Amino acid sequence: LDPDPAVAALADTLRSAPAPAPPPATSVAVLPFRNLGTDPVHDDFADGITEDVIAQLSKIRALSVTSRASVMPFRERANGLREIGRTLGAATLLDGSVRHAGDRVRIGVALVDAATDRQLWGETYDRQLTDIFAIQADVALQIARALEAELTPEERTRVRREPTRDVQAYRLYLQARRWYSRYTPEA
């Protein structure tokens, strides 16, 4: 049987057409979490939350996440969110805060459209300090959902994996990292 010339032409076209490009990654910048408490010791914790949320979001292929080094200069929020978004080239910003009360922590997060300054999603997590890694995973998964980013089962598993079960070790790690980054003889 001779194939229909139109079908043959279509088949040739499909074979020679480039594969469809993956959808563009949604750009997200996680601004440094602010310590709303009065104890500066918790600044290390807020920085650790920032870094860990960045790491969690970076595990999601559909998101393009701005590096920690790029966002840290915006700790004081001297510029408005629109300007910060433009400077970082991010379509969305995650703005967050941390408060401690004994062995409890309250983390507030808001995902903001950088162009319009409109809040896309927000949540407050009020939990035991021992739940901190679960909170970070929840934040990452909720952001992916809010941005309609598709996650593979492997990405979900990686986001949910806890780096340690020892919260005191985590606190000491954050404190040591802060001292190490100062590069001074005292530190």
Tab-separated table of C-alpha atoms in Angstrom:
chain	number	residue	atom	x	y	z
A	1	LEU	CA	0.000	0.000	0.000
A	2	ASP	CA	1.186	3.438	-0.875
A	3	PRO	CA	0.900	5.826	2.059
A	4	ASP	CA	-1.154	8.959	1.615
A	5	PRO	CA	1.274	11.755	0.562
A	6	ALA	CA	-0.287	14.157	3.107
A	7	VAL	CA	0.223	11.646	5.946
A	8	ALA	CA	3.824	11.048	4.825
A	9	ALA	CA	4.489	14.816	4.696
A	10	LEU	CA	3.001	15.265	8.164
A	11	ALA	CA	5.114	12.423	9.533
A	12	ASP	CA	8.265	13.981	8.018
A	13	THR	CA	7.373	17.350	9.531
A	14	LEU	CA	6.814	15.837	12.966
A	15	ARG	CA	10.127	13.955	12.820
A	16	SER	CA	12.074	17.082	11.891
A	17	ALA	CA	10.294	19.480	14.276
A	18	PRO	CA	12.241	20.418	17.388
A	19	ALA	CA	10.970	19.016	20.664
A	20	PRO	CA	8.693	21.415	22.476
A	21	ALA	CA	10.545	23.613	24.923
A	22	PRO	CA	9.832	23.049	28.595
A	23	PRO	CA	7.680	25.731	30.152
A	24	PRO	CA	9.719	28.666	31.436
A	25	ALA	CA	10.654	28.443	35.094
A	26	THR	CA	8.875	30.829	37.422
A	27	SER	CA	11.419	33.100	39.099
A	28	VAL	CA	11.258	33.387	42.893
A	29	ALA	CA	13.409	35.379	45.304
A	30	VAL	CA	13.233	34.465	48.984
A	31	LEU	CA	13.916	37.678	50.880
A	32	PRO	CA	15.822	37.366	54.163
A	33	PHE	CA	13.397	36.365	56.895
A	34	ARG	CA	13.104	39.067	59.542
A	35	ASN	CA	13.554	38.299	63.223
A	36	LEU	CA	10.589	40.016	64.899
A	37	GLY	CA	11.852	39.186	68.383
A	38	THR	CA	14.129	41.327	70.515
A	39	ASP	CA	16.892	38.740	70.973
A	40	PRO	CA	19.546	39.116	68.245
A	41	VAL	CA	20.534	35.471	68.804
A	42	HIS	CA	17.488	34.597	66.713
A	43	ASP	CA	18.931	36.489	63.730
A	44	ASP	CA	20.960	33.341	62.992
A	45	PHE	CA	17.771	31.312	63.034
A	46	ALA	CA	16.020	33.737	60.646
A	47	ASP	CA	18.998	33.559	58.259
A	48	GLY	CA	18.934	29.780	58.494
A	49	ILE	CA	15.239	29.698	57.613
A	50	THR	CA	15.976	31.906	54.602
A	51	GLU	CA	18.756	29.662	53.378
A	52	ASP	CA	16.832	26.463	53.968
A	53	VAL	CA	13.703	27.677	52.180
A	54	ILE	CA	15.920	28.708	49.241
A	55	ALA	CA	17.453	25.220	49.269
A	56	GLN	CA	14.016	23.569	49.410
A	57	LEU	CA	12.647	25.642	46.533
A	58	SER	CA	15.782	24.973	44.477
A	59	LYS	CA	14.864	21.279	44.487
A	60	ILE	CA	11.826	22.098	42.335
A	61	ARG	CA	12.802	22.128	38.676
A	62	ALA	CA	9.866	24.339	37.622
A	63	LEU	CA	11.161	27.206	39.780
A	64	SER	CA	14.127	29.479	39.151
A	65	VAL	CA	15.286	30.555	42.614
A	66	THR	CA	17.502	33.573	43.267
A	67	SER	CA	20.662	32.779	45.230
A	68	ARG	CA	21.114	33.586	48.916
A	69	ALA	CA	24.054	35.895	48.119
A	70	SER	CA	21.832	37.978	45.829
A	71	VAL	CA	18.959	38.384	48.318
A	72	MET	CA	20.920	39.083	51.519
A	73	PRO	CA	21.587	42.764	50.679
A	74	PHE	CA	17.799	43.282	50.893
A	75	ARG	CA	17.585	42.299	54.572
A	76	GLU	CA	16.499	45.805	55.631
A	77	ARG	CA	13.891	46.198	52.861
A	78	ALA	CA	15.056	49.789	52.216
A	79	ASN	CA	13.522	49.548	48.730
A	80	GLY	CA	9.934	48.599	47.982
A	81	LEU	CA	9.119	45.066	46.886
A	82	ARG	CA	8.549	46.120	43.266
A	83	GLU	CA	12.024	47.639	43.080
A	84	ILE	CA	13.573	44.617	44.792
A	85	GLY	CA	11.833	42.327	42.308
A	86	ARG	CA	13.101	44.385	39.371
A	87	THR	CA	16.646	44.463	40.745
A	88	LEU	CA	16.694	40.702	41.315
A	89	GLY	CA	14.833	39.894	38.079
A	90	ALA	CA	12.265	37.905	40.050
A	91	ALA	CA	8.603	37.621	39.142
A	92	THR	CA	7.642	36.639	42.686
A	93	LEU	CA	9.055	37.382	46.129
A	94	LEU	CA	8.710	35.406	49.332
A	95	ASP	CA	8.621	37.763	52.305
A	96	GLY	CA	8.863	36.145	55.723
A	97	SER	CA	9.291	36.719	59.425
A	98	VAL	CA	10.169	34.632	62.483
A	99	ARG	CA	9.149	35.016	66.151
A	100	HIS	CA	10.273	32.842	69.052
A	101	ALA	CA	8.420	32.241	72.296
A	102	GLY	CA	10.128	29.608	74.409
A	103	ASP	CA	10.173	26.351	72.485
A	104	ARG	CA	7.618	27.604	69.967
A	105	VAL	CA	8.210	29.437	66.740
A	106	ARG	CA	5.838	31.446	64.577
A	107	ILE	CA	6.799	31.866	60.956
A	108	GLY	CA	4.800	34.136	58.699
A	109	VAL	CA	5.257	34.017	54.937
A	110	ALA	CA	3.721	35.871	52.023
A	111	LEU	CA	4.261	35.225	48.323
A	112	VAL	CA	4.020	38.514	46.438
A	113	ASP	CA	3.766	39.288	42.725
A	114	ALA	CA	6.783	41.577	42.251
A	115	ALA	CA	5.244	43.559	39.377
A	116	THR	CA	1.946	44.387	41.085
A	117	ASP	CA	2.879	44.093	44.786
A	118	ARG	CA	-0.202	41.861	45.133
A	119	GLN	CA	-0.097	39.038	47.653
A	120	LEU	CA	-0.591	35.684	45.923
A	121	TRP	CA	-0.499	33.471	48.996
A	122	GLY	CA	0.236	33.753	52.686
A	123	GLU	CA	0.377	31.541	55.733
A	124	THR	CA	1.326	31.621	59.401
A	125	TYR	CA	2.919	28.567	60.986
A	126	ASP	CA	2.749	28.390	64.785
A	127	ARG	CA	4.507	25.234	65.906
A	128	GLN	CA	7.010	23.624	68.217
A	129	LEU	CA	10.580	24.435	67.313
A	130	THR	CA	11.107	20.719	66.680
A	131	ASP	CA	8.750	21.028	63.658
A	132	ILE	CA	10.970	23.559	61.856
A	133	PHE	CA	11.927	21.248	58.982
A	134	ALA	CA	8.302	20.281	58.389
A	135	ILE	CA	7.440	23.996	58.233
A	136	GLN	CA	10.170	24.603	55.646
A	137	ALA	CA	8.923	21.719	53.511
A	138	ASP	CA	5.327	22.952	53.828
A	139	VAL	CA	6.361	26.456	52.738
A	140	ALA	CA	8.170	25.099	49.666
A	141	LEU	CA	5.268	22.862	48.659
A	142	GLN	CA	2.680	25.620	49.208
A	143	ILE	CA	4.715	28.046	47.079
A	144	ALA	CA	4.967	25.476	44.298
A	145	ARG	CA	1.203	24.989	44.496
A	146	ALA	CA	0.536	28.768	44.511
A	147	LEU	CA	2.737	29.187	41.426
A	148	GLU	CA	1.164	26.146	39.763
A	149	ALA	CA	4.575	24.491	39.480
A	150	GLU	CA	4.329	20.784	38.786
A	151	LEU	CA	6.404	18.567	41.060
A	152	THR	CA	7.574	15.069	40.305
A	153	PRO	CA	7.212	12.448	43.052
A	154	GLU	CA	11.016	12.555	43.465
A	155	GLU	CA	10.935	16.343	43.988
A	156	ARG	CA	8.230	15.940	46.651
A	157	THR	CA	10.335	13.345	48.436
A	158	ARG	CA	13.464	15.528	48.314
A	159	VAL	CA	11.563	18.541	49.686
A	160	ARG	CA	10.102	16.487	52.559
A	161	ARG	CA	13.440	14.906	53.584
A	162	GLU	CA	14.668	16.314	56.928
A	163	PRO	CA	18.388	17.160	57.189
A	164	THR	CA	18.494	16.228	60.906
A	165	ARG	CA	16.186	15.411	63.793
A	166	ASP	CA	18.330	17.275	66.329
A	167	VAL	CA	17.089	20.876	66.512
A	168	GLN	CA	19.852	21.889	68.947
A	169	ALA	CA	22.460	20.682	66.461
A	170	TYR	CA	20.682	22.721	63.789
A	171	ARG	CA	20.764	25.859	65.976
A	172	LEU	CA	24.473	25.398	66.678
A	173	TYR	CA	25.129	24.865	62.979
A	174	LEU	CA	23.345	28.134	62.136
A	175	GLN	CA	25.255	30.013	64.825
A	176	ALA	CA	28.588	28.582	63.675
A	177	ARG	CA	27.833	29.432	60.049
A	178	ARG	CA	27.118	33.037	61.001
A	179	TRP	CA	30.379	33.363	62.956
A	180	TYR	CA	32.320	31.675	60.177
A	181	SER	CA	30.944	34.074	57.549
A	182	ARG	CA	32.293	37.114	59.438
A	183	TYR	CA	35.951	36.183	58.761
A	184	THR	CA	37.328	38.158	61.706
A	185	PRO	CA	39.842	37.004	64.339
A	186	GLU	CA	37.156	37.324	67.057
A	187	ALA	CA	34.667	35.250	65.068
